[in-house]
mmCIF file of C-alpha atoms in Angstrom:
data_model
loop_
_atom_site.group_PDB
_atom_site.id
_atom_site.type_symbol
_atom_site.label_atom_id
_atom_site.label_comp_id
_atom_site.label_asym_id
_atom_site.label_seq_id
_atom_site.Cartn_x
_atom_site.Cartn_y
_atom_site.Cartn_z
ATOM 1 C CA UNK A 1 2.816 4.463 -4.797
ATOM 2 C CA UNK A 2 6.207 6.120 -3.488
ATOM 3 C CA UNK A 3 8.375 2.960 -2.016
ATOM 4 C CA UNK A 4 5.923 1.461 -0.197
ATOM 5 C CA UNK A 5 1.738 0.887 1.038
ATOM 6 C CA UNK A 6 -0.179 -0.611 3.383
ATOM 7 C CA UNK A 7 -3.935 -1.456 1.375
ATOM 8 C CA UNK A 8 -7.241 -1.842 3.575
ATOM 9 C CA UNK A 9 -10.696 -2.448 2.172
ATOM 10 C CA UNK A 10 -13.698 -1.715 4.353
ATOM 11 C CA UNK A 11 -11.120 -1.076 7.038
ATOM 12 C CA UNK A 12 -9.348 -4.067 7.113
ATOM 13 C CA UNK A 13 -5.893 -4.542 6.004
ATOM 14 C CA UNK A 14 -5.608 -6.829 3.012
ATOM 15 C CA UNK A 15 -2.512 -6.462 1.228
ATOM 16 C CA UNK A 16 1.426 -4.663 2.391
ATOM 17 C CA UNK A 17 3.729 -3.891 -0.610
ATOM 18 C CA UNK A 18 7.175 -3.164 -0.077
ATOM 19 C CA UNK A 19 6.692 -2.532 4.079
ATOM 20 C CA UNK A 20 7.520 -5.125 6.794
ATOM 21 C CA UNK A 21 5.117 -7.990 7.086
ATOM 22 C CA UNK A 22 2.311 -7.915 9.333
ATOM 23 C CA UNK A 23 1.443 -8.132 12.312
ATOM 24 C CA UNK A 24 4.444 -4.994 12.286
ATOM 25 C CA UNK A 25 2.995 -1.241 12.958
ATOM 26 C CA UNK A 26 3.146 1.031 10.379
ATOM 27 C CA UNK A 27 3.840 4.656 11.607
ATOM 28 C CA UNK A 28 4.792 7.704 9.471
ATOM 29 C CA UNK A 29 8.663 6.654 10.240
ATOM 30 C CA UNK A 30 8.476 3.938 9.146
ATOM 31 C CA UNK A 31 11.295 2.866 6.531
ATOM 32 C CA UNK A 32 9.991 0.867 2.482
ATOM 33 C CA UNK A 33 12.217 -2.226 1.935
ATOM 34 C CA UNK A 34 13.786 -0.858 -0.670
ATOM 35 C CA UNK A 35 13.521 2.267 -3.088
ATOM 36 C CA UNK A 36 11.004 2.190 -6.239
ATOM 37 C CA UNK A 37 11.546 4.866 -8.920
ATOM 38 C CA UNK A 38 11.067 5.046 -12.445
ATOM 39 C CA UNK A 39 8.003 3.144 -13.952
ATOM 40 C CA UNK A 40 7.647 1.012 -11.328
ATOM 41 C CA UNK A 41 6.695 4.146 -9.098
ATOM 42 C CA UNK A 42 3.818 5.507 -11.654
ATOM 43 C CA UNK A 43 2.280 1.836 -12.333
ATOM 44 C CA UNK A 44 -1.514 1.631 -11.798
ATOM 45 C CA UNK A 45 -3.927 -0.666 -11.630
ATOM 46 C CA UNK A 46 -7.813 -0.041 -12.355
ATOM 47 C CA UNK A 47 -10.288 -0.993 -9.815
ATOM 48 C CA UNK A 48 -13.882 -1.772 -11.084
ATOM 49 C CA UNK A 49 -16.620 0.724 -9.334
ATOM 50 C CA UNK A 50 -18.473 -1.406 -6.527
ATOM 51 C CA UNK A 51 -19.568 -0.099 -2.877
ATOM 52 C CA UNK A 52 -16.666 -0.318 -1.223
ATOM 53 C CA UNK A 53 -14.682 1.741 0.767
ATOM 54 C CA UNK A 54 -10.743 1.540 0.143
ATOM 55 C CA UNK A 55 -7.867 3.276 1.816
ATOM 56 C CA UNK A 56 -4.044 3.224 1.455
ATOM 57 C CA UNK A 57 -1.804 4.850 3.628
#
């Protein structure tokens, strides 16, 4: 993640990190919160395999 992400899980939104809460549009302009670098920006977390489809954008 660069700054910020909107999560959605079988095409519903379920989770906004760093972006401007919902019910706000979420366009290619639009701005993070704040800046994440370092660490922060290469953190992962593991998702177990299951039949789901998830996107982030």
């Amino acid at each position: 993640m660069d700054d910020g992400a909107v999560v959605y899980l079988n095409g519903h939104e379920i989770w906004r990190i760093n972006l401007p809460a919902a019910p706000s549009a979420i366009s290619f302009g639009t701005l993070a919160l704040s800046s994440v670098s370092g660490t922060a920006e290469n953190a992962w977390n593991e998702l177990d395999p299951a039949h789901n489809c998830i996107g982030c954008r």
